[in-house]
PDB file of C-alpha atoms in Angstrom:
ATOM      1  CA  MET A 288    -212.395 130.433 223.451  1.00 99.00           C
ATOM      2  CA  LEU A 289    -213.548 127.623 222.499  1.00 99.00           C
ATOM      3  CA  THR A 290    -215.001 125.854 219.793  1.00 99.00           C
ATOM      4  CA  TRP A 291    -216.768 122.586 220.939  1.00 99.00           C
ATOM      5  CA  PRO A 292    -216.430 119.351 219.369  1.00 99.00           C
ATOM      6  CA  HIS A 293    -219.558 118.171 217.180  1.00 98.00           C
ATOM      7  CA  ALA A 294    -220.132 114.722 215.439  1.00 97.00           C
ATOM      8  CA  ALA A 295    -219.253 115.983 212.699  1.00 96.00           C
ATOM      9  CA  THR A 296    -215.514 116.818 214.327  1.00 96.00           C
ATOM     10  CA  ASP A 297    -212.778 114.152 213.929  1.00 95.00           C
ATOM     11  CA  TRP A 298    -213.724 113.798 218.153  1.00 98.00           C
ATOM     12  CA  ALA A 299    -216.573 111.887 216.532  1.00 97.00           C
ATOM     13  CA  ALA A 300    -215.354 108.557 217.147  1.00 97.00           C
ATOM     14  CA  ILE A 301    -214.408 110.345 220.863  1.00 98.00           C
ATOM     15  CA  LEU A 302    -217.216 112.943 221.161  1.00 98.00           C
ATOM     16  CA  GLU A 303    -218.436 111.712 224.973  1.00 98.00           C
ATOM     17  CA  GLN A 304    -214.160 111.417 226.558  1.00 99.00           C
ATOM     18  CA  ALA A 305    -213.774 114.391 224.210  1.00 99.00           C
ATOM     19  CA  GLU A 306    -216.015 116.794 226.165  1.00 99.00           C
ATOM     20  CA  GLN A 307    -215.620 115.728 229.406  1.00 99.00           C
ATOM     21  CA  THR A 308    -212.450 117.188 228.585  1.00 99.00           C
ATOM     22  CA  TYR A 309    -213.538 120.303 227.133  1.00 99.00           C
ATOM     23  CA  ILE A 310    -216.151 120.753 230.009  1.00 99.00           C
ATOM     24  CA  GLU A 311    -212.926 119.992 232.604  1.00 99.00           C
ATOM     25  CA  ILE A 312    -211.154 122.545 231.376  1.00 99.00           C
ATOM     26  CA  GLY A 313    -214.196 125.669 230.361  1.00 99.00           C
ATOM     27  CA  CYS A 314    -215.024 124.937 233.583  1.00 99.00           C
ATOM     28  CA  GLN A 315    -212.269 125.983 235.776  1.00 99.00           C
ATOM     29  CA  ILE A 316    -211.625 129.136 232.867  1.00 99.00           C
ATOM     30  CA  SER A 317    -215.424 129.678 234.313  1.00 99.00           C
ATOM     31  CA  LEU A 318    -214.689 130.663 236.903  1.00 99.00           C
ATOM     32  CA  ARG A 319    -211.596 133.042 236.559  1.00 98.00           C
ATOM     33  CA  GLU A 320    -213.173 134.647 233.031  1.00 98.00           C
ATOM     34  CA  LYS A 321    -215.349 135.024 230.479  1.00 98.00           C
ATOM     35  CA  LEU A 322    -215.600 131.923 228.070  1.00 99.00           C
ATOM     36  CA  LEU A 323    -216.672 132.508 224.754  1.00 99.00           C
ATOM     37  CA  LEU A 324    -218.369 129.356 223.136  1.00 99.00           C
ATOM     38  CA  VAL A 325    -218.711 128.714 219.804  1.00 99.00           C
ATOM     39  CA  CYS A 326    -220.934 125.552 218.350  1.00 99.00           C
ATOM     40  CA  GLN A 327    -222.877 124.598 215.728  1.00 98.00           C
ATOM     41  CA  ASP A 328    -226.654 125.773 216.181  1.00 98.00           C
ATOM     42  CA  GLN A 329    -228.628 127.053 218.697  1.00 97.00           C
ATOM     43  CA  GLN A 330    -229.652 123.524 220.063  1.00 98.00           C
ATOM     44  CA  HIS A 331    -225.958 122.200 220.551  1.00 98.00           C
ATOM     45  CA  GLY A 332    -225.045 125.426 222.263  1.00 98.00           C
ATOM     46  CA  LYS A 333    -228.309 125.390 224.627  1.00 98.00           C
ATOM     47  CA  SER A 334    -226.807 121.374 225.083  1.00 98.00           C
ATOM     48  CA  VAL A 335    -222.844 122.958 226.183  1.00 99.00           C
ATOM     49  CA  LEU A 336    -224.398 125.850 228.209  1.00 99.00           C
ATOM     50  CA  ASP A 337    -226.494 122.490 230.384  1.00 98.00           C
ATOM     51  CA  ARG A 338    -223.743 120.393 230.771  1.00 98.00           C
ATOM     52  CA  LEU A 339    -221.189 123.090 231.594  1.00 99.00           C
ATOM     53  CA  ILE A 340    -223.462 124.575 234.396  1.00 99.00           C
ATOM     54  CA  GLU A 341    -224.146 120.819 235.888  1.00 99.00           C
ATOM     55  CA  ASN A 342    -221.073 120.568 236.118  1.00 99.00           C
ATOM     56  CA  GLY A 343    -219.988 123.265 238.236  1.00 99.00           C
ATOM     57  CA  ALA A 344    -219.140 126.730 235.355  1.00 99.00           C
ATOM     58  CA  ASP A 345    -219.831 130.123 236.183  1.00 99.00           C
ATOM     59  CA  GLU A 346    -222.529 130.867 234.329  1.00 98.00           C
ATOM     60  CA  ASP A 347    -222.339 134.221 233.917  1.00 98.00           C
ATOM     61  CA  ASN A 348    -218.949 133.824 232.604  1.00 98.00           C
ATOM     62  CA  LEU A 349    -220.706 131.713 229.372  1.00 98.00           C
ATOM     63  CA  ILE A 350    -221.433 133.643 226.330  1.00 98.00           C
ATOM     64  CA  THR A 351    -223.034 131.536 223.734  1.00 98.00           C
ATOM     65  CA  ALA A 352    -222.417 132.107 219.628  1.00 98.00           C
ATOM     66  CA  VAL A 353    -223.450 130.010 216.389  1.00 98.00           C
ATOM     67  CA  ALA A 354    -220.447 129.393 214.167  1.00 99.00           C
ATOM     68  CA  GLU A 355    -219.602 126.184 211.439  1.00 98.00           C
ATOM     69  CA  SER A 356    -216.552 124.563 211.931  1.00 98.00           C
ATOM     70  CA  ASP A 357    -214.576 121.646 210.527  1.00 98.00           C
ATOM     71  CA  ASP A 358    -213.115 120.895 213.425  1.00 98.00           C
ATOM     72  CA  THR A 359    -211.902 122.448 217.330  1.00 98.00           C
ATOM     73  CA  TRP A 360    -208.695 123.562 217.513  1.00 99.00           C
ATOM     74  CA  ALA A 361    -209.615 127.687 218.255  1.00 99.00           C
ATOM     75  CA  ARG A 362    -205.897 128.579 218.744  1.00 99.00           C
ATOM     76  CA  ASP A 363    -205.098 128.173 214.696  1.00 99.00           C
ATOM     77  CA  HIS A 364    -208.639 128.839 213.282  1.00 99.00           C
ATOM     78  CA  GLY A 365    -209.103 132.086 216.163  1.00 99.00           C
ATOM     79  CA  PRO A 366    -209.212 135.516 215.953  1.00 98.00           C
ATOM     80  CA  LEU A 367    -205.433 137.181 217.280  1.00 98.00           C
ATOM     81  CA  SER A 368    -205.919 140.145 218.971  1.00 97.00           C
ATOM     82  CA  VAL A 369    -203.792 143.189 219.715  1.00 96.00           C
ATOM     83  CA  ILE A 370    -203.298 146.710 221.658  1.00 91.00           C
ATOM     84  CA  SER A 371    -202.396 149.375 219.059  1.00 86.00           C
ATOM     85  CA  ASP A 372    -201.939 153.162 220.860  1.00 86.00           C
ATOM     86  CA  GLY A 373    -204.440 152.025 223.054  1.00 86.00           C
ATOM     87  CA  ASN A 374    -207.157 150.478 221.271  1.00 90.00           C
ATOM     88  CA  LEU A 375    -208.038 146.833 220.941  1.00 95.00           C
ATOM     89  CA  LEU A 376    -208.006 145.338 217.676  1.00 96.00           C
ATOM     90  CA  ILE A 377    -208.996 141.647 216.411  1.00 98.00           C
ATOM     91  CA  ARG A 378    -206.899 140.323 213.291  1.00 98.00           C
ATOM     92  CA  ASP A 379    -208.509 137.430 210.803  1.00 99.00           C
ATOM     93  CA  PHE A 380    -205.637 136.011 209.910  1.00 99.00           C
ATOM     94  CA  GLN A 381    -206.328 132.968 206.982  1.00 99.00           C
ATOM     95  CA  PHE A 382    -206.597 129.383 208.162  1.00 99.00           C
ATOM     96  CA  ASN A 383    -205.558 126.720 205.002  1.00 99.00           C
ATOM     97  CA  GLY A 384    -205.903 122.872 207.713  1.00 99.00           C
ATOM     98  CA  TRP A 385    -202.082 123.707 208.475  1.00 99.00           C
ATOM     99  CA  GLY A 386    -200.745 124.172 204.845  1.00 98.00           C
ATOM    100  CA  GLY A 387    -203.059 122.120 203.180  1.00 98.00           C
ATOM    101  CA  LYS A 388    -203.621 118.910 205.276  1.00 98.00           C
ATOM    102  CA  TYR A 389    -206.855 119.008 206.262  1.00 97.00           C
ATOM    103  CA  PRO A 390    -210.312 120.565 205.138  1.00 97.00           C
ATOM    104  CA  ALA A 391    -210.129 124.084 206.977  1.00 98.00           C
ATOM    105  CA  GLU A 392    -213.173 126.604 204.679  1.00 98.00           C
ATOM    106  CA  GLN A 393    -215.592 126.040 207.816  1.00 99.00           C
ATOM    107  CA  ASP A 394    -212.694 126.694 210.088  1.00 99.00           C
ATOM    108  CA  ASN A 395    -211.583 129.712 208.190  1.00 99.00           C
ATOM    109  CA  ARG A 396    -215.039 131.618 208.124  1.00 99.00           C
ATOM    110  CA  ILE A 397    -215.338 131.442 211.897  1.00 99.00           C
ATOM    111  CA  THR A 398    -214.189 134.691 212.839  1.00 99.00           C
ATOM    112  CA  ARG A 399    -215.840 136.847 209.767  1.00 98.00           C
ATOM    113  CA  THR A 400    -219.161 135.201 211.325  1.00 99.00           C
ATOM    114  CA  LEU A 401    -218.055 135.832 214.363  1.00 98.00           C
ATOM    115  CA  ASN A 402    -218.151 139.264 213.812  1.00 98.00           C
ATOM    116  CA  GLN A 403    -221.186 139.462 211.290  1.00 98.00           C
ATOM    117  CA  ALA A 404    -222.907 138.335 214.070  1.00 98.00           C
ATOM    118  CA  ALA A 405    -221.576 141.322 216.375  1.00 98.00           C
ATOM    119  CA  VAL A 406    -219.968 138.392 219.135  1.00 98.00           C
ATOM    120  CA  PHE A 407    -217.289 141.274 219.549  1.00 97.00           C
ATOM    121  CA  GLY A 408    -219.222 143.757 219.899  1.00 96.00           C
ATOM    122  CA  GLN A 409    -217.478 147.041 219.125  1.00 95.00           C
ATOM    123  CA  THR A 410    -214.124 146.237 218.445  1.00 96.00           C
ATOM    124  CA  GLU A 411    -212.872 146.437 215.293  1.00 95.00           C
ATOM    125  CA  VAL A 412    -211.823 143.327 213.091  1.00 97.00           C
ATOM    126  CA  GLU A 413    -209.404 143.654 210.175  1.00 97.00           C
ATOM    127  CA  THR A 414    -209.560 140.276 207.973  1.00 98.00           C
ATOM    128  CA  VAL A 415    -205.763 139.778 206.739  1.00 98.00           C
ATOM    129  CA  GLY A 416    -204.972 137.360 203.999  1.00 98.00           C
ATOM    130  CA  PHE A 417    -202.148 135.854 205.258  1.00 98.00           C
ATOM    131  CA  VAL A 418    -202.450 132.679 205.955  1.00 99.00           C
ATOM    132  CA  LEU A 419    -201.235 132.197 210.276  1.00 99.00           C
ATOM    133  CA  GLU A 420    -202.179 129.703 212.969  1.00 99.00           C
ATOM    134  CA  GLY A 421    -201.910 131.262 216.788  1.00 99.00           C
ATOM    135  CA  GLY A 422    -200.199 128.142 217.923  1.00 99.00           C
ATOM    136  CA  ALA A 423    -197.204 129.309 215.730  1.00 99.00           C
ATOM    137  CA  VAL A 424    -197.022 132.983 217.311  1.00 99.00           C
ATOM    138  CA  GLU A 425    -195.216 133.058 220.820  1.00 99.00           C
ATOM    139  CA  THR A 426    -194.465 136.459 222.987  1.00 98.00           C
ATOM    140  CA  ASP A 427    -192.793 137.427 225.980  1.00 98.00           C
ATOM    141  CA  GLY A 428    -195.722 140.831 226.105  1.00 95.00           C
ATOM    142  CA  GLU A 429    -193.296 143.802 224.595  1.00 96.00           C
ATOM    143  CA  GLY A 430    -192.763 143.082 221.310  1.00 97.00           C
ATOM    144  CA  THR A 431    -190.722 139.881 220.516  1.00 99.00           C
ATOM    145  CA  PHE A 432    -192.034 136.934 218.622  1.00 99.00           C
ATOM    146  CA  LEU A 433    -190.763 133.922 219.058  1.00 99.00           C
ATOM    147  CA  GLY A 434    -191.548 130.914 216.425  1.00 99.00           C
ATOM    148  CA  THR A 435    -190.134 128.081 214.221  1.00 99.00           C
ATOM    149  CA  ARG A 436    -189.217 129.111 210.604  1.00 99.00           C
ATOM    150  CA  SER A 437    -191.149 125.895 209.589  1.00 98.00           C
ATOM    151  CA  SER A 438    -194.582 126.387 210.643  1.00 99.00           C
ATOM    152  CA  VAL A 439    -194.213 130.304 208.697  1.00 98.00           C
ATOM    153  CA  LEU A 440    -191.966 130.308 206.190  1.00 98.00           C
ATOM    154  CA  THR A 441    -194.087 127.871 204.243  1.00 96.00           C
ATOM    155  CA  GLU A 442    -194.724 127.545 200.634  1.00 97.00           C
ATOM    156  CA  THR A 443    -198.018 125.746 202.385  1.00 98.00           C
ATOM    157  CA  ARG A 444    -198.932 128.542 203.979  1.00 98.00           C
ATOM    158  CA  ASN A 445    -197.723 131.786 202.076  1.00 97.00           C
ATOM    159  CA  PRO A 446    -195.906 130.739 198.852  1.00 98.00           C
ATOM    160  CA  GLY A 447    -193.281 133.375 197.284  1.00 97.00           C
ATOM    161  CA  LEU A 448    -192.632 135.407 200.257  1.00 98.00           C
ATOM    162  CA  SER A 449    -189.904 136.161 202.157  1.00 98.00           C
ATOM    163  CA  GLN A 450    -188.044 136.314 205.844  1.00 98.00           C
ATOM    164  CA  SER A 451    -188.408 140.384 205.604  1.00 98.00           C
ATOM    165  CA  GLU A 452    -191.212 139.940 203.488  1.00 99.00           C
ATOM    166  CA  VAL A 453    -192.875 138.078 206.946  1.00 99.00           C
ATOM    167  CA  GLU A 454    -191.622 139.866 208.983  1.00 99.00           C
ATOM    168  CA  ALA A 455    -192.902 143.563 207.415  1.00 99.00           C
ATOM    169  CA  LEU A 456    -196.556 141.855 207.997  1.00 98.00           C
ATOM    170  CA  LEU A 457    -196.015 140.834 211.907  1.00 98.00           C
ATOM    171  CA  THR A 458    -194.847 143.994 213.053  1.00 98.00           C
ATOM    172  CA  SER A 459    -197.527 145.469 210.628  1.00 97.00           C
ATOM    173  CA  LYS A 460    -200.134 143.664 211.736  1.00 97.00           C
ATOM    174  CA  LEU A 461    -198.984 142.475 215.214  1.00 98.00           C
ATOM    175  CA  GLY A 462    -196.681 145.098 216.684  1.00 96.00           C
ATOM    176  CA  PHE A 463    -193.368 143.027 216.337  1.00 98.00           C
ATOM    177  CA  ASP A 464    -190.348 144.343 216.670  1.00 97.00           C
ATOM    178  CA  ARG A 465    -187.671 141.571 216.933  1.00 98.00           C
ATOM    179  CA  PHE A 466    -188.122 137.982 216.217  1.00 99.00           C
ATOM    180  CA  LEU A 467    -186.603 135.089 217.096  1.00 99.00           C
ATOM    181  CA  TRP A 468    -186.526 132.383 215.033  1.00 99.00           C
ATOM    182  CA  LEU A 469    -185.845 128.381 215.543  1.00 99.00           C
ATOM    183  CA  ASP A 470    -184.355 126.044 213.280  1.00 99.00           C
ATOM    184  CA  HIS A 471    -184.500 122.985 215.537  1.00 99.00           C
ATOM    185  CA  GLY A 472    -187.456 121.602 217.971  1.00 98.00           C
ATOM    186  CA  HIS A 473    -189.215 118.469 216.689  1.00 95.00           C
ATOM    187  CA  LEU A 474    -192.033 116.523 218.395  1.00 98.00           C
ATOM    188  CA  SER A 475    -193.019 112.579 216.405  1.00 98.00           C
ATOM    189  CA  GLY A 476    -196.855 112.695 215.945  1.00 98.00           C
ATOM    190  CA  ASP A 477    -197.600 117.434 215.661  1.00 98.00           C
ATOM    191  CA  ASP A 478    -198.398 117.772 212.327  1.00 97.00           C
ATOM    192  CA  THR A 479    -198.561 121.405 212.069  1.00 98.00           C
ATOM    193  CA  ASP A 480    -194.952 121.995 211.128  1.00 98.00           C
ATOM    194  CA  GLY A 481    -193.396 123.141 214.368  1.00 99.00           C
ATOM    195  CA  HIS A 482    -195.555 124.972 216.434  1.00 99.00           C
ATOM    196  CA  ILE A 483    -193.865 127.112 218.804  1.00 99.00           C
ATOM    197  CA  ASP A 484    -197.014 126.609 221.875  1.00 99.00           C
ATOM    198  CA  THR A 485    -195.851 122.735 221.784  1.00 99.00           C
ATOM    199  CA  LEU A 486    -192.114 123.323 222.185  1.00 99.00           C
ATOM    200  CA  ALA A 487    -190.997 126.648 223.997  1.00 99.00           C
ATOM    201  CA  ARG A 488    -193.119 129.704 225.547  1.00 99.00           C
ATOM    202  CA  PHE A 489    -192.652 132.464 227.724  1.00 99.00           C
ATOM    203  CA  SER A 490    -193.423 133.240 231.428  1.00 99.00           C
ATOM    204  CA  ASP A 491    -192.104 136.670 231.708  1.00 98.00           C
ATOM    205  CA  PRO A 492    -189.803 138.238 229.085  1.00 98.00           C
ATOM    206  CA  GLU A 493    -186.705 137.405 230.345  1.00 98.00           C
ATOM    207  CA  THR A 494    -187.660 133.467 230.844  1.00 99.00           C
ATOM    208  CA  ILE A 495    -188.462 130.616 228.461  1.00 99.00           C
ATOM    209  CA  LEU A 496    -189.816 127.235 229.599  1.00 99.00           C
ATOM    210  CA  TYR A 497    -188.739 124.169 226.948  1.00 99.00           C
ATOM    211  CA  VAL A 498    -189.762 120.628 226.307  1.00 99.00           C
ATOM    212  CA  THR A 499    -186.602 117.281 226.481  1.00 99.00           C
ATOM    213  CA  ALA A 500    -186.263 113.865 225.689  1.00 99.00           C
ATOM    214  CA  TYR A 501    -185.026 111.403 227.365  1.00 99.00           C
ATOM    215  CA  PRO A 502    -181.819 110.279 225.308  1.00 99.00           C
ATOM    216  CA  ASP A 503    -183.607 107.322 223.563  1.00 98.00           C
ATOM    217  CA  ASP A 504    -186.106 109.095 222.523  1.00 99.00           C
ATOM    218  CA  PRO A 505    -185.872 109.448 218.933  1.00 98.00           C
ATOM    219  CA  ASP A 506    -186.653 113.342 219.303  1.00 99.00           C
ATOM    220  CA  TYR A 507    -183.896 113.913 220.990  1.00 99.00           C
ATOM    221  CA  PRO A 508    -181.580 114.814 219.211  1.00 99.00           C
ATOM    222  CA  SER A 509    -183.701 117.803 217.469  1.00 99.00           C
ATOM    223  CA  LEU A 510    -185.192 119.171 220.668  1.00 99.00           C
ATOM    224  CA  LYS A 511    -180.933 119.135 221.812  1.00 99.00           C
ATOM    225  CA  ALA A 512    -180.104 121.294 219.278  1.00 99.00           C
ATOM    226  CA  MET A 513    -183.544 123.388 220.019  1.00 99.00           C
ATOM    227  CA  GLU A 514    -182.267 123.960 223.486  1.00 99.00           C
ATOM    228  CA  GLN A 515    -177.932 125.143 221.893  1.00 99.00           C
ATOM    229  CA  GLU A 516    -180.508 127.700 219.611  1.00 99.00           C
ATOM    230  CA  LEU A 517    -182.436 128.909 222.819  1.00 99.00           C
ATOM    231  CA  MET A 518    -179.181 129.252 224.884  1.00 99.00           C
ATOM    232  CA  ALA A 519    -177.826 132.034 221.886  1.00 99.00           C
ATOM    233  CA  PHE A 520    -180.947 133.497 221.637  1.00 99.00           C
ATOM    234  CA  ARG A 521    -180.778 137.318 223.763  1.00 99.00           C
ATOM    235  CA  THR A 522    -183.700 139.187 225.222  1.00 98.00           C
ATOM    236  CA  ARG A 523    -183.863 142.746 224.817  1.00 97.00           C
ATOM    237  CA  SER A 524    -181.195 144.154 227.191  1.00 97.00           C
ATOM    238  CA  ASP A 525    -178.574 141.784 225.571  1.00 98.00           C
ATOM    239  CA  GLN A 526    -178.809 139.293 228.561  1.00 98.00           C
ATOM    240  CA  PRO A 527    -178.745 135.515 228.145  1.00 99.00           C
ATOM    241  CA  TYR A 528    -182.163 133.881 229.115  1.00 99.00           C
ATOM    242  CA  GLU A 529    -183.227 132.084 231.885  1.00 99.00           C
ATOM    243  CA  LEU A 530    -184.764 128.997 230.752  1.00 99.00           C
ATOM    244  CA  VAL A 531    -186.533 126.160 232.506  1.00 99.00           C
ATOM    245  CA  ALA A 532    -186.226 122.667 230.925  1.00 99.00           C
ATOM    246  CA  LEU A 533    -189.786 121.076 231.456  1.00 99.00           C
ATOM    247  CA  PRO A 534    -189.238 117.311 232.331  1.00 99.00           C
ATOM    248  CA  PRO A 535    -189.408 114.662 229.694  1.00 99.00           C
ATOM    249  CA  ILE A 536    -192.840 112.619 229.096  1.00 99.00           C
ATOM    250  CA  THR A 537    -192.200 108.416 228.552  1.00 99.00           C
ATOM    251  CA  PRO A 538    -193.639 108.504 224.811  1.00 98.00           C
ATOM    252  CA  GLN A 539    -197.149 108.790 224.518  1.00 98.00           C
ATOM    253  CA  PHE A 540    -199.026 105.891 221.540  1.00 98.00           C
ATOM    254  CA  SER A 541    -202.882 105.475 220.136  1.00 96.00           C
ATOM    255  CA  GLY A 542    -203.749 102.435 219.734  1.00 93.00           C
ATOM    256  CA  ASP A 543    -202.683 101.692 216.326  1.00 95.00           C
ATOM    257  CA  GLY A 544    -199.462 102.633 217.299  1.00 97.00           C
ATOM    258  CA  ARG A 545    -199.172 106.364 215.836  1.00 97.00           C
ATOM    259  CA  ARG A 546    -196.468 108.241 217.905  1.00 98.00           C
ATOM    260  CA  LEU A 547    -198.810 111.733 219.962  1.00 99.00           C
ATOM    261  CA  PRO A 548    -197.746 114.820 220.749  1.00 99.00           C
ATOM    262  CA  ALA A 549    -197.198 115.351 224.414  1.00 99.00           C
ATOM    263  CA  SER A 550    -196.089 118.363 225.747  1.00 99.00           C
ATOM    264  CA  TYR A 551    -196.060 120.202 228.856  1.00 99.00           C
ATOM    265  CA  ALA A 552    -195.398 123.285 227.188  1.00 99.00           C
ATOM    266  CA  ASN A 553    -199.164 123.848 225.542  1.00 99.00           C
ATOM    267  CA  PHE A 554    -200.128 125.154 229.113  1.00 99.00           C
ATOM    268  CA  LEU A 555    -202.984 127.977 228.634  1.00 99.00           C
ATOM    269  CA  ILE A 556    -202.273 131.295 230.958  1.00 99.00           C
ATOM    270  CA  ILE A 557    -205.459 132.754 232.356  1.00 99.00           C
ATOM    271  CA  ASN A 558    -206.731 135.108 234.850  1.00 98.00           C
ATOM    272  CA  ASN A 559    -204.425 134.367 238.547  1.00 98.00           C
ATOM    273  CA  ALA A 560    -204.135 130.363 237.227  1.00 99.00           C
ATOM    274  CA  VAL A 561    -202.361 128.440 234.818  1.00 99.00           C
ATOM    275  CA  LEU A 562    -203.971 125.203 233.224  1.00 99.00           C
ATOM    276  CA  LEU A 563    -201.158 122.951 232.493  1.00 99.00           C
ATOM    277  CA  PRO A 564    -202.062 119.714 230.290  1.00 99.00           C
ATOM    278  CA  VAL A 565    -200.881 116.307 232.085  1.00 99.00           C
ATOM    279  CA  TYR A 566    -200.730 112.722 230.506  1.00 99.00           C
ATOM    280  CA  GLN A 567    -200.451 110.201 233.143  1.00 99.00           C
ATOM    281  CA  ASP A 568    -196.619 110.382 233.737  1.00 99.00           C
ATOM    282  CA  ASP A 569    -194.664 109.676 236.247  1.00 99.00           C
ATOM    283  CA  ASN A 570    -192.754 113.392 235.503  1.00 99.00           C
ATOM    284  CA  ASP A 571    -196.904 114.907 235.879  1.00 99.00           C
ATOM    285  CA  GLN A 572    -196.482 116.511 239.116  1.00 99.00           C
ATOM    286  CA  GLN A 573    -192.064 118.081 238.714  1.00 99.00           C
ATOM    287  CA  ALA A 574    -194.102 119.249 235.367  1.00 99.00           C
ATOM    288  CA  VAL A 575    -196.184 121.032 238.328  1.00 99.00           C
ATOM    289  CA  SER A 576    -193.552 122.552 239.830  1.00 99.00           C
ATOM    290  CA  CYS A 577    -192.247 123.595 237.591  1.00 98.00           C
ATOM    291  CA  LEU A 578    -194.677 125.848 236.812  1.00 99.00           C
ATOM    292  CA  LYS A 579    -195.313 126.796 240.453  1.00 99.00           C
ATOM    293  CA  GLY A 580    -191.725 128.458 240.400  1.00 98.00           C
ATOM    294  CA  CYS A 581    -192.545 130.301 237.198  1.00 99.00           C
ATOM    295  CA  PHE A 582    -195.891 131.360 237.587  1.00 99.00           C
ATOM    296  CA  PRO A 583    -195.454 131.925 241.708  1.00 98.00           C
ATOM    297  CA  ASP A 584    -198.789 133.994 241.806  1.00 98.00           C
ATOM    298  CA  HIS A 585    -201.129 132.120 240.114  1.00 99.00           C
ATOM    299  CA  ASP A 586    -202.435 127.977 240.803  1.00 99.00           C
ATOM    300  CA  ILE A 587    -201.434 125.998 238.581  1.00 99.00           C
ATOM    301  CA  ILE A 588    -204.139 123.012 237.475  1.00 99.00           C
ATOM    302  CA  PRO A 589    -203.278 119.893 235.366  1.00 99.00           C
ATOM    303  CA  ILE A 590    -206.061 118.265 232.958  1.00 99.00           C
ATOM    304  CA  ASP A 591    -205.548 115.599 232.154  1.00 99.00           C
ATOM    305  CA  CYS A 592    -205.332 115.371 228.520  1.00 99.00           C
ATOM    306  CA  CYS A 593    -204.601 111.907 227.000  1.00 99.00           C
ATOM    307  CA  THR A 594    -207.704 112.315 224.611  1.00 99.00           C
ATOM    308  CA  LEU A 595    -206.891 115.539 223.445  1.00 99.00           C
ATOM    309  CA  ILE A 596    -203.484 114.191 222.176  1.00 99.00           C
ATOM    310  CA  ARG A 597    -205.271 111.551 220.039  1.00 98.00           C
ATOM    311  CA  GLN A 598    -205.725 114.760 217.742  1.00 98.00           C
ATOM    312  CA  ASN A 599    -202.464 115.718 217.701  1.00 98.00           C
ATOM    313  CA  GLY A 600    -202.783 118.232 219.692  1.00 98.00           C
ATOM    314  CA  SER A 601    -203.372 119.486 223.441  1.00 99.00           C
ATOM    315  CA  LEU A 602    -204.766 122.150 226.240  1.00 99.00           C
ATOM    316  CA  HIS A 603    -203.298 125.353 224.635  1.00 99.00           C
ATOM    317  CA  CYS A 604    -204.460 124.186 220.980  1.00 99.00           C
ATOM    318  CA  ILE A 605    -207.980 124.169 221.430  1.00 99.00           C
ATOM    319  CA  THR A 606    -208.544 127.807 223.278  1.00 99.00           C
ATOM    320  CA  MET A 607    -207.827 131.158 222.222  1.00 99.00           C
ATOM    321  CA  GLN A 608    -207.778 133.925 224.680  1.00 97.00           C
ATOM    322  CA  LEU A 609    -209.171 136.903 223.883  1.00 96.00           C
ATOM    323  CA  PRO A 610    -208.078 140.058 225.975  1.00 92.00           C
ATOM    324  CA  ALA A 611    -210.601 142.371 228.838  1.00 91.00           C
ATOM    325  CA  GLY A 612    -212.135 145.714 227.026  1.00 92.00           C
ATOM    326  CA  ILE A 613    -214.299 142.887 224.528  1.00 94.00           C
ATOM    327  CA  ASP A 614    -218.016 143.477 225.161  1.00 93.00           C
ATOM    328  CA  PHE A 615    -219.126 139.657 224.295  1.00 94.00           C
ATOM    329  CA  GLN A 616    -222.469 139.689 222.868  1.00 90.00           C
ATOM    330  CA  SER A 617    -224.245 136.072 222.192  1.00 81.00           C
TER     331      SER A 617
END
């Protein structure tokens, strides 16, 4: 799922550059799986379809839907999915603009709007009265949750709830039975309070890839402390995780001097491929090699995401995967 940029989003000043990046990502996804495109209106949807097809997308895999949006971070306003007793379920958590930092009323309605239009076919959609962004959730696919306390256990999202109450809800709604909480890990320029999808990711149930920084980078102490936490975590079989350090990225800045949160951890796993955000950095090729070692059966496809980080996010942040089995309706 991609929520497409438009002139009323924060992309307005660089809309063409943003759309070019979305087109590249959308084409790569469509060549391997279905792609749901959330657009402002039917005219917008037709324009998006035309541009994707002109650039080589697989037309048969493109599905358009209409829902008004404040912005385009589908990872955080999109639906989360779970398989329970063999049944595919969609959970519509609440989204409040990362703790009230940005307008989010339209984004918070997107999944509900899509469901009302029967976009998800007969798949059951449950509204959950709990604020949770997809970028705050990482899992090994076997019931382990990996995340940061700073982006989930916050008074600006779910005031008054204890860690045990939050864990009980995540167990009930998403099936987690094991929780690994990080207290460290910070990227300058991040405005999500430390989403895990920019910091550490599973490649399999025993392996975690994680971001690093150069020793003279202000983020180095926090990321080094995160590394120590990851080293202390244990797998379900009580073994240390295999940890793969992603190469550091030279600090990147906007035109007005603002630090941008570039991260190689913000990759997207799709059918038979991994889309890796790269940043015109000397270590881009080393990052490709790292992922090739962790995903030997996948093509590693680098995508230039220098435009995306100008709005403080990257490749994984703008996408939301939905599992096979949903009968999408256009």
